[in-house]
Amino acid sequence: MLRFSQSLAEVMSLENLRVALFNYIVAKQLNEELLIRIEDLDKEKVIEGNDKVILELLTLFSIEHKAVVYQSENLKYHQKLTMQLMGSKKAFSCFCSDEKLEEISAKCKEEGKVISYDGFCETLSDETVLNCNAPFTVRIKKPENTVEFTDLLKGNFSFQPSYVDSFIILKHDKTPTYNFACSVDDMLYDISTVIREEKHIENTAKQIYVRNQLNYTKRIDYIHTSSILNVNSNKENDLNSVRYFIEQGFLPSAIANYLVLLGNKTPSEIFTIEEAIEWFDIEKVSNDTVEFDVEKLKLINKKHIATLDEMRLSKILGFADTDIGKLGKLYLDEASTINEIKAKIDLIFSSKDSLKGFEDDFFDLKECLSSAPFMGDFNELEKYIIENTKLDDKSLSRNLRYLLTGTHTGPDLSAIYSLIKNYMGEIVK
């Protein structure tokens, strides 16, 4: 089984989504199931309603999963296995204050050493521990040997004991720390492959060590994907969030296409995730940091819009008319997102009262069209207007385009008219 984990303290970013997509694709290729794990242990930092948003986004991107589990549901197992480690003398109670830990950290920095715990509480006798009423954390004992593992993408890693350290596995409030909870949960759900961002490489060493100390012997394959550079990361506005790009009018299919394309050699530039399952090779994804390019995403988005069924596009734009879908595609030469196309359509249906410098001509044109019979042909419409107004060719062209589209430039007016002729009463109101 594979798993995708998302913290409730963070909005889903493009990097998170890329990892989710990789997990989904590989799970399909291996014919294994995918588990969604919601990390909700840090209650103070949880963003209200974020779990609902996360699950809605996964559904929007058609990322199928077997189940959704909340990390807090496994608290009793986290605590039970902590006691097991303490009983076998592989973990110990630590009574050190924050001030003491800061002092240890400062000393390590001063001596140019890796910041690690000095082991003071590890030497306390059982009697001393029993008689101490101070709050305590639980630390796992520092490994005696290096912790080694092979990343299927990045190769071999080796971490010295000082890097792994006697790290805390249970906090003062008796809730587990991130690395201990992840270690236990991956055991509980029989995870076989972990795909996540490269920032977790050091965490992987700690989690492997925890499982070793718990005598868990099943092999877990690890793949750490490269980071994405130059994505907006303004936390206040969530400009790195998946929801932000959806709200800006990017199609989920285009976003998924772009994220899988990043740092990857693909048979074609435009594809669906279903197609990617056929040829994707996680071990051939680039190890190099990849650079986000919003212009490239816009280009891919434009191509995905172009392949949409016209009725579906129409409904996305707020209509239920194939002609409106075709109209939307007419604007793809100058628009790249659903929002940009919708803005063009909204202008067509907006109220146009006057055209500066041509007020009289504009009024005459509007009056003419308001009383005109239905005309299915654009040339027929122009002929009718010339016969019933005093507009010359230049004035007619300028005023008619503005009245029908709200702008002075755009696609061929006759092509636009053929798609909006049924709405003329609403457009020239």
Tab-separated table of C-alpha atoms in Angstrom:
chain	number	residue	atom	x	y	z
A	1	MET	CA	0.000	0.000	0.000
A	2	LEU	CA	1.087	3.570	-0.684
A	3	ARG	CA	0.087	6.642	1.271
A	4	PHE	CA	-0.211	10.352	0.705
A	5	SER	CA	0.075	12.475	3.846
A	6	GLN	CA	-1.111	16.044	4.237
A	7	SER	CA	-0.823	18.194	7.339
A	8	LEU	CA	-3.905	20.106	8.465
A	9	ALA	CA	-1.559	22.936	9.457
A	10	GLU	CA	-0.760	23.644	5.784
A	11	VAL	CA	-2.812	24.342	2.667
A	12	MET	CA	-2.246	21.880	-0.164
A	13	SER	CA	0.568	23.279	-2.290
A	14	LEU	CA	1.565	22.401	-5.844
A	15	GLU	CA	4.457	20.363	-4.422
A	16	ASN	CA	2.000	18.434	-2.199
A	17	LEU	CA	-0.249	17.785	-5.190
A	18	ARG	CA	2.686	16.616	-7.311
A	19	VAL	CA	3.554	14.065	-4.614
A	20	ALA	CA	-0.104	12.975	-4.414
A	21	LEU	CA	-0.201	12.475	-8.190
A	22	PHE	CA	3.024	10.452	-8.152
A	23	ASN	CA	1.653	8.250	-5.363
A	24	TYR	CA	-1.591	7.715	-7.248
A	25	ILE	CA	0.147	6.844	-10.536
A	26	VAL	CA	2.623	4.448	-8.916
A	27	ALA	CA	-0.130	2.791	-6.853
A	28	LYS	CA	-2.047	2.148	-10.078
A	29	GLN	CA	1.064	0.788	-11.785
A	30	LEU	CA	1.846	-1.549	-8.873
A	31	ASN	CA	-1.821	-2.530	-8.554
A	32	GLU	CA	-1.723	-1.435	-4.916
A	33	GLU	CA	-4.115	0.707	-2.926
A	34	LEU	CA	-3.581	4.314	-1.884
A	35	LEU	CA	-4.241	5.586	1.625
A	36	ILE	CA	-4.810	9.246	2.477
A	37	ARG	CA	-3.376	10.152	5.889
A	38	ILE	CA	-4.453	13.402	7.492
A	39	GLU	CA	-1.836	14.702	9.927
A	40	ASP	CA	-3.857	16.365	12.687
A	41	LEU	CA	-1.773	15.874	15.821
A	42	ASP	CA	-0.681	19.500	16.203
A	43	LYS	CA	-4.126	20.751	17.231
A	44	GLU	CA	-3.000	24.342	17.836
A	45	LYS	CA	-1.890	24.777	14.214
A	46	VAL	CA	-4.789	23.016	12.491
A	47	ILE	CA	-6.520	25.166	9.849
A	48	GLU	CA	-10.270	24.828	10.428
A	49	GLY	CA	-12.015	22.943	7.618
A	50	ASN	CA	-8.726	22.127	5.896
A	51	ASP	CA	-9.406	18.386	5.850
A	52	LYS	CA	-12.574	18.976	3.834
A	53	VAL	CA	-10.650	21.162	1.364
A	54	ILE	CA	-7.874	18.562	1.013
A	55	LEU	CA	-10.310	15.742	0.271
A	56	GLU	CA	-12.303	17.900	-2.164
A	57	LEU	CA	-9.110	18.734	-4.056
A	58	LEU	CA	-8.060	15.081	-4.246
A	59	THR	CA	-11.501	14.262	-5.645
A	60	LEU	CA	-11.260	17.159	-8.103
A	61	PHE	CA	-8.014	15.677	-9.432
A	62	SER	CA	-9.570	12.177	-9.559
A	63	ILE	CA	-7.016	10.777	-7.109
A	64	GLU	CA	-8.749	7.586	-6.021
A	65	HIS	CA	-7.971	6.181	-2.583
A	66	LYS	CA	-9.002	3.245	-0.417
A	67	ALA	CA	-9.511	5.128	2.818
A	68	VAL	CA	-8.859	8.327	4.747
A	69	VAL	CA	-7.272	8.028	8.187
A	70	TYR	CA	-6.576	10.698	10.766
A	71	GLN	CA	-3.268	10.373	12.581
A	72	SER	CA	-4.868	11.209	15.943
A	73	GLU	CA	-6.985	8.040	15.672
A	74	ASN	CA	-3.822	6.018	16.299
A	75	LEU	CA	-2.786	7.810	19.491
A	76	LYS	CA	-3.250	4.679	21.632
A	77	TYR	CA	-0.823	2.783	19.375
A	78	HIS	CA	1.703	5.605	19.471
A	79	GLN	CA	1.621	5.554	23.281
A	80	LYS	CA	1.630	1.763	23.554
A	81	LEU	CA	4.701	1.418	21.348
A	82	THR	CA	6.421	4.211	23.270
A	83	MET	CA	5.955	2.178	26.460
A	84	GLN	CA	7.295	-0.876	24.650
A	85	LEU	CA	10.484	1.013	23.779
A	86	MET	CA	10.825	2.288	27.332
A	87	GLY	CA	10.276	-1.202	28.741
A	88	SER	CA	13.093	-2.569	26.600
A	89	LYS	CA	15.365	0.353	27.586
A	90	LYS	CA	15.393	1.679	24.016
A	91	ALA	CA	13.774	4.944	25.104
A	92	PHE	CA	13.928	7.052	28.236
A	93	SER	CA	12.182	9.877	30.085
A	94	CYS	CA	13.702	13.331	29.633
A	95	PHE	CA	13.075	16.044	32.230
A	96	CYS	CA	15.267	18.715	30.633
A	97	SER	CA	13.725	22.182	30.475
A	98	ASP	CA	13.574	24.322	27.367
A	99	GLU	CA	16.319	26.482	28.841
A	100	LYS	CA	18.555	23.441	29.306
A	101	LEU	CA	17.939	22.292	25.729
A	102	GLU	CA	18.756	25.769	24.410
A	103	GLU	CA	21.992	25.657	26.390
A	104	ILE	CA	22.902	22.285	24.828
A	105	SER	CA	22.105	23.650	21.363
A	106	ALA	CA	24.233	26.768	21.903
A	107	LYS	CA	27.178	24.660	23.075
A	108	CYS	CA	26.995	22.419	20.013
A	109	LYS	CA	26.983	25.462	17.739
A	110	GLU	CA	29.920	26.973	19.593
A	111	GLU	CA	31.925	23.770	19.168
A	112	GLY	CA	30.898	23.410	15.518
A	113	LYS	CA	29.101	20.140	16.142
A	114	VAL	CA	25.774	18.785	14.941
A	115	ILE	CA	23.077	19.857	17.384
A	116	SER	CA	22.247	16.759	19.426
A	117	TYR	CA	21.079	15.853	22.910
A	118	ASP	CA	23.848	15.331	25.496
A	119	GLY	CA	22.258	12.179	26.945
A	120	PHE	CA	21.988	13.463	30.519
A	121	CYS	CA	18.562	11.993	31.331
A	122	GLU	CA	19.480	8.669	29.750
A	123	THR	CA	21.758	7.987	32.729
A	124	LEU	CA	19.114	8.649	35.396
A	125	SER	CA	18.292	5.679	37.610
A	126	ASP	CA	14.816	4.153	37.666
A	127	GLU	CA	14.436	5.373	41.247
A	128	THR	CA	15.253	8.960	40.269
A	129	VAL	CA	12.789	8.841	37.397
A	130	LEU	CA	10.087	7.353	39.647
A	131	ASN	CA	10.522	10.046	42.282
A	132	CYS	CA	10.529	12.951	39.831
A	133	ASN	CA	7.213	14.792	39.513
A	134	ALA	CA	8.373	17.186	36.802
A	135	PRO	CA	6.813	16.999	33.317
A	136	PHE	CA	8.826	14.899	30.904
A	137	THR	CA	9.167	13.918	27.268
A	138	VAL	CA	10.238	10.521	25.965
A	139	ARG	CA	13.358	10.217	23.835
A	140	ILE	CA	14.506	7.248	21.791
A	141	LYS	CA	18.122	6.306	22.478
A	142	LYS	CA	20.691	7.498	19.964
A	143	PRO	CA	21.685	4.741	17.497
A	144	GLU	CA	25.041	3.092	17.985
A	145	ASN	CA	25.655	2.685	14.258
A	146	THR	CA	24.929	4.640	11.088
A	147	VAL	CA	21.433	4.465	9.658
A	148	GLU	CA	21.518	3.600	5.969
A	149	PHE	CA	18.904	3.363	3.255
A	150	THR	CA	18.607	3.467	-0.524
A	151	ASP	CA	16.386	5.976	-2.255
A	152	LEU	CA	15.139	4.545	-5.556
A	153	LEU	CA	15.597	7.942	-7.178
A	154	LYS	CA	18.579	9.495	-5.402
A	155	GLY	CA	20.691	6.497	-4.413
A	156	ASN	CA	22.308	5.601	-1.093
A	157	PHE	CA	22.174	7.635	2.111
A	158	SER	CA	24.050	7.173	5.379
A	159	PHE	CA	23.368	9.116	8.588
A	160	GLN	CA	25.759	9.155	11.532
A	161	PRO	CA	24.283	8.573	15.036
A	162	SER	CA	24.701	12.263	15.906
A	163	TYR	CA	22.433	13.261	13.012
A	164	VAL	CA	19.717	10.829	14.035
A	165	ASP	CA	20.184	11.779	17.699
A	166	SER	CA	18.195	10.843	20.809
A	167	PHE	CA	15.169	12.627	19.429
A	168	ILE	CA	11.864	13.098	21.217
A	169	ILE	CA	9.156	10.583	20.319
A	170	LEU	CA	6.502	11.599	22.864
A	171	LYS	CA	5.879	15.203	23.919
A	172	HIS	CA	4.934	16.597	27.328
A	173	ASP	CA	1.226	16.207	26.523
A	174	LYS	CA	1.829	12.527	25.668
A	175	THR	CA	1.159	13.007	21.968
A	176	PRO	CA	3.738	11.652	19.507
A	177	THR	CA	6.147	13.757	17.504
A	178	TYR	CA	5.923	13.801	13.718
A	179	ASN	CA	8.637	11.231	13.045
A	180	PHE	CA	7.430	8.739	15.627
A	181	ALA	CA	3.792	8.974	14.526
A	182	CYS	CA	4.757	8.505	10.864
A	183	SER	CA	6.968	5.517	11.716
A	184	VAL	CA	4.203	3.778	13.632
A	185	ASP	CA	1.472	4.619	11.117
A	186	ASP	CA	3.488	3.242	8.195
A	187	MET	CA	3.803	0.008	10.189
A	188	LEU	CA	0.106	-0.115	11.081
A	189	TYR	CA	-1.050	0.285	7.486
A	190	ASP	CA	1.563	-1.994	5.950
A	191	ILE	CA	2.992	0.728	3.708
A	192	SER	CA	5.295	-0.662	1.038
A	193	THR	CA	6.410	2.478	-0.816
A	194	VAL	CA	6.788	6.053	0.422
A	195	ILE	CA	6.935	8.844	-2.146
A	196	ARG	CA	7.427	12.323	-0.685
A	197	GLU	CA	9.438	15.531	-1.012
A	198	GLU	CA	13.211	15.565	-0.614
A	199	LYS	CA	12.973	17.788	2.483
A	200	HIS	CA	12.013	14.605	4.369
A	201	ILE	CA	15.251	12.702	3.687
A	202	GLU	CA	16.598	13.217	7.212
A	203	ASN	CA	13.180	12.306	8.625
A	204	THR	CA	13.359	9.038	6.691
A	205	ALA	CA	16.527	8.047	8.555
A	206	LYS	CA	14.817	8.691	11.896
A	207	GLN	CA	11.692	6.780	10.911
A	208	ILE	CA	13.689	3.784	9.712
A	209	TYR	CA	15.572	3.803	13.016
A	210	VAL	CA	12.311	3.839	15.010
A	211	ARG	CA	10.994	0.825	13.122
A	212	ASN	CA	14.289	-0.993	13.576
A	213	GLN	CA	14.040	-0.440	17.323
A	214	LEU	CA	10.491	-1.828	17.237
A	215	ASN	CA	11.813	-4.912	15.424
A	216	TYR	CA	9.791	-4.170	12.305
A	217	THR	CA	11.559	-5.879	9.442
A	218	LYS	CA	9.361	-5.289	6.387
A	219	ARG	CA	11.186	-3.312	3.711
A	220	ILE	CA	9.747	0.051	2.702
A	221	ASP	CA	10.945	1.590	-0.571
A	222	TYR	CA	11.611	5.332	-0.460
A	223	ILE	CA	11.472	7.903	-3.234
A	224	HIS	CA	12.156	11.567	-2.461
A	225	THR	CA	11.099	13.967	-5.208
A	226	SER	CA	12.862	17.232	-6.003
A	227	SER	CA	11.532	20.608	-4.935
A	228	ILE	CA	9.740	23.116	-7.154
A	229	LEU	CA	11.370	26.549	-7.349
A	230	ASN	CA	9.791	29.941	-8.024
A	231	VAL	CA	6.239	29.085	-7.047
A	232	ASN	CA	4.626	32.043	-5.308
A	233	SER	CA	4.816	31.341	-1.589
A	234	ASN	CA	2.960	34.239	-0.006
A	235	LYS	CA	1.398	32.371	2.908
A	236	GLU	CA	-1.037	35.177	3.637
A	237	ASN	CA	-2.640	34.818	0.204
A	238	ASP	CA	-1.885	31.107	-0.273
A	239	LEU	CA	-0.425	31.841	-3.704
A	240	ASN	CA	1.320	28.462	-3.662
A	241	SER	CA	-1.916	26.614	-2.974
A	242	VAL	CA	-3.674	24.318	-5.425
A	243	ARG	CA	-6.972	26.030	-4.670
A	244	TYR	CA	-5.505	29.395	-5.726
A	245	PHE	CA	-4.689	28.058	-9.211
A	246	ILE	CA	-8.118	26.443	-9.522
A	247	GLU	CA	-9.726	29.762	-8.564
A	248	GLN	CA	-7.592	31.504	-11.207
A	249	GLY	CA	-9.186	29.364	-13.898
A	250	PHE	CA	-6.658	26.582	-14.462
A	251	LEU	CA	-8.190	23.191	-15.235
A	252	PRO	CA	-7.279	20.311	-12.887
A	253	SER	CA	-6.283	18.231	-15.930
A	254	ALA	CA	-3.842	20.950	-17.041
A	255	ILE	CA	-2.330	21.406	-13.567
A	256	ALA	CA	-1.847	17.644	-13.230
A	257	ASN	CA	-0.336	17.473	-16.729
A	258	TYR	CA	2.144	20.237	-15.899
A	259	LEU	CA	3.194	18.815	-12.510
A	260	VAL	CA	3.911	15.376	-13.981
A	261	LEU	CA	5.718	16.985	-16.927
A	262	LEU	CA	8.056	18.938	-14.602
A	263	GLY	CA	11.462	17.282	-14.490
A	264	ASN	CA	10.254	14.395	-16.606
A	265	LYS	CA	10.744	13.088	-20.151
A	266	THR	CA	7.314	12.299	-21.548
A	267	PRO	CA	6.137	10.826	-24.893
A	268	SER	CA	4.115	13.989	-25.518
A	269	GLU	CA	3.716	17.343	-23.825
A	270	ILE	CA	-0.066	17.145	-23.458
A	271	PHE	CA	-1.529	14.091	-21.724
A	272	THR	CA	-4.002	12.912	-19.111
A	273	ILE	CA	-3.081	11.182	-15.856
A	274	GLU	CA	-4.747	8.014	-17.185
A	275	GLU	CA	-2.338	8.126	-20.136
A	276	ALA	CA	0.612	8.827	-17.823
A	277	ILE	CA	-0.104	5.638	-15.875
A	278	GLU	CA	0.824	3.702	-19.036
A	279	TRP	CA	4.330	5.121	-19.452
A	280	PHE	CA	5.346	6.969	-16.260
A	281	ASP	CA	8.567	5.780	-14.571
A	282	ILE	CA	9.132	7.274	-11.111
A	283	GLU	CA	12.795	6.252	-11.195
A	284	LYS	CA	13.407	8.426	-14.270
A	285	VAL	CA	12.086	11.659	-12.779
A	286	SER	CA	14.849	14.272	-12.563
A	287	ASN	CA	16.798	14.609	-9.330
A	288	ASP	CA	17.391	18.274	-10.051
A	289	THR	CA	15.265	20.991	-8.534
A	290	VAL	CA	12.580	21.927	-11.051
A	291	GLU	CA	11.480	25.470	-11.844
A	292	PHE	CA	7.859	26.524	-11.930
A	293	ASP	CA	6.879	28.500	-15.040
A	294	VAL	CA	3.366	29.956	-14.946
A	295	GLU	CA	3.544	30.833	-18.659
A	296	LYS	CA	4.165	27.192	-19.473
A	297	LEU	CA	1.223	26.229	-17.278
A	298	LYS	CA	-0.951	28.751	-19.146
A	299	LEU	CA	0.058	27.246	-22.476
A	300	ILE	CA	-0.788	23.745	-21.281
A	301	ASN	CA	-4.056	25.020	-19.790
A	302	LYS	CA	-4.987	26.592	-23.129
A	303	LYS	CA	-4.421	23.284	-24.909
A	304	HIS	CA	-6.555	21.411	-22.395
A	305	ILE	CA	-9.363	23.943	-22.786
A	306	ALA	CA	-9.170	23.475	-26.553
A	307	THR	CA	-9.845	19.736	-26.151
A	308	LEU	CA	-12.830	20.192	-23.824
A	309	ASP	CA	-16.261	19.187	-25.036
A	310	GLU	CA	-18.056	22.422	-25.996
A	311	MET	CA	-21.063	21.712	-23.789
A	312	ARG	CA	-18.809	21.006	-20.806
A	313	LEU	CA	-16.882	24.223	-21.390
A	314	SER	CA	-20.169	26.065	-21.689
A	315	LYS	CA	-21.288	24.753	-18.291
A	316	ILE	CA	-17.970	25.740	-16.729
A	317	LEU	CA	-18.599	29.243	-18.085
A	318	GLY	CA	-22.078	29.301	-16.547
A	319	PHE	CA	-24.214	28.340	-19.557
A	320	ALA	CA	-25.657	25.177	-21.065
A	321	ASP	CA	-25.216	25.889	-24.759
A	322	THR	CA	-22.723	24.300	-27.142
A	323	ASP	CA	-22.438	27.610	-29.024
A	324	ILE	CA	-21.118	29.331	-25.875
A	325	GLY	CA	-18.507	26.610	-25.557
A	326	LYS	CA	-17.470	27.246	-29.158
A	327	LEU	CA	-17.453	30.978	-28.437
A	328	GLY	CA	-15.127	30.424	-25.491
A	329	LYS	CA	-12.682	28.565	-27.719
A	330	LEU	CA	-12.690	31.461	-30.208
A	331	TYR	CA	-10.911	33.500	-27.525
A	332	LEU	CA	-8.067	31.042	-26.963
A	333	ASP	CA	-5.749	33.158	-29.110
A	334	GLU	CA	-5.871	35.852	-26.419
A	335	ALA	CA	-6.947	33.978	-23.276
A	336	SER	CA	-5.290	31.131	-21.372
A	337	THR	CA	-7.570	30.444	-18.414
A	338	ILE	CA	-11.252	29.899	-17.762
A	339	ASN	CA	-11.326	33.213	-15.880
A	340	GLU	CA	-9.904	35.120	-18.849
A	341	ILE	CA	-12.399	33.513	-21.235
A	342	LYS	CA	-15.273	34.155	-18.833
A	343	ALA	CA	-14.266	37.817	-18.644
A	344	LYS	CA	-14.606	38.014	-22.455
A	345	ILE	CA	-18.029	36.337	-22.365
A	346	ASP	CA	-19.184	38.575	-19.510
A	347	LEU	CA	-18.250	41.631	-21.576
A	348	ILE	CA	-20.438	40.387	-24.421
A	349	PHE	CA	-23.443	40.199	-22.102
A	350	SER	CA	-22.654	43.417	-20.212
A	351	SER	CA	-24.673	46.611	-20.693
A	352	LYS	CA	-23.051	48.963	-23.241
A	353	ASP	CA	-24.568	52.474	-23.033
A	354	SER	CA	-22.280	54.534	-25.220
A	355	LEU	CA	-19.074	54.656	-27.242
A	356	LYS	CA	-17.024	57.766	-26.576
A	357	GLY	CA	-16.788	59.978	-29.656
A	358	PHE	CA	-19.521	58.062	-31.445
A	359	GLU	CA	-22.428	58.611	-29.075
A	360	ASP	CA	-25.047	59.396	-31.739
A	361	ASP	CA	-24.015	56.556	-34.042
A	362	PHE	CA	-23.943	54.122	-31.123
A	363	PHE	CA	-27.468	55.149	-30.051
A	364	ASP	CA	-28.770	54.710	-33.614
A	365	LEU	CA	-27.155	51.288	-33.895
A	366	LYS	CA	-28.556	50.128	-30.579
A	367	GLU	CA	-32.041	51.326	-31.510
A	368	CYS	CA	-31.799	49.570	-34.867
A	369	LEU	CA	-30.725	46.234	-33.395
A	370	SER	CA	-33.303	46.421	-30.626
A	371	SER	CA	-36.101	46.380	-33.204
A	372	ALA	CA	-34.406	44.175	-35.802
A	373	PRO	CA	-35.860	40.765	-36.704
A	374	PHE	CA	-33.814	37.594	-36.095
A	375	MET	CA	-31.075	37.190	-38.667
A	376	GLY	CA	-29.027	34.033	-38.973
A	377	ASP	CA	-26.395	35.518	-41.279
A	378	PHE	CA	-23.886	38.231	-40.316
A	379	ASN	CA	-23.754	39.781	-43.783
A	380	GLU	CA	-27.530	39.988	-43.729
A	381	LEU	CA	-27.313	41.771	-40.369
A	382	GLU	CA	-24.818	44.344	-41.681
A	383	LYS	CA	-26.960	44.997	-44.735
A	384	TYR	CA	-30.019	45.541	-42.532
A	385	ILE	CA	-28.147	48.013	-40.313
A	386	ILE	CA	-26.845	50.048	-43.293
A	387	GLU	CA	-30.321	50.223	-44.756
A	388	ASN	CA	-31.867	51.402	-41.480
A	389	THR	CA	-29.172	53.801	-40.174
A	390	LYS	CA	-26.775	56.410	-41.563
A	391	LEU	CA	-23.659	54.530	-40.394
A	392	ASP	CA	-20.819	54.196	-42.912
A	393	ASP	CA	-18.558	51.142	-43.059
A	394	LYS	CA	-15.952	52.505	-40.579
A	395	SER	CA	-18.492	53.725	-38.066
A	396	LEU	CA	-20.525	50.542	-38.391
A	397	SER	CA	-17.522	48.297	-37.828
A	398	ARG	CA	-16.332	50.201	-34.743
A	399	ASN	CA	-19.771	50.534	-33.121
A	400	LEU	CA	-21.017	47.057	-33.941
A	401	ARG	CA	-17.928	45.315	-32.521
A	402	TYR	CA	-18.168	47.321	-29.325
A	403	LEU	CA	-21.908	46.722	-28.965
A	404	LEU	CA	-21.580	42.976	-29.512
A	405	THR	CA	-18.346	42.294	-27.636
A	406	GLY	CA	-17.647	45.253	-25.329
A	407	THR	CA	-14.163	45.641	-26.827
A	408	HIS	CA	-12.510	47.082	-29.945
A	409	THR	CA	-10.473	43.983	-30.811
A	410	GLY	CA	-10.951	40.236	-30.838
A	411	PRO	CA	-11.856	37.291	-33.051
A	412	ASP	CA	-13.628	37.706	-36.387
A	413	LEU	CA	-16.969	39.402	-35.701
A	414	SER	CA	-18.908	37.223	-38.119
A	415	ALA	CA	-17.652	34.111	-36.286
A	416	ILE	CA	-18.716	35.615	-32.956
A	417	TYR	CA	-22.139	36.596	-34.302
A	418	SER	CA	-22.893	33.090	-35.525
A	419	LEU	CA	-22.541	31.896	-31.926
A	420	ILE	CA	-24.391	34.717	-30.126
A	421	LYS	CA	-27.218	35.443	-32.586
A	422	ASN	CA	-29.717	33.651	-30.339
A	423	TYR	CA	-28.842	36.048	-27.507
A	424	MET	CA	-29.118	39.348	-29.386
A	425	GLY	CA	-32.064	40.556	-27.329
A	426	GLU	CA	-30.050	40.164	-24.130
A	427	ILE	CA	-26.820	41.572	-25.595
A	428	VAL	CA	-28.246	44.843	-27.019
A	429	LYS	CA	-30.546	45.531	-24.076
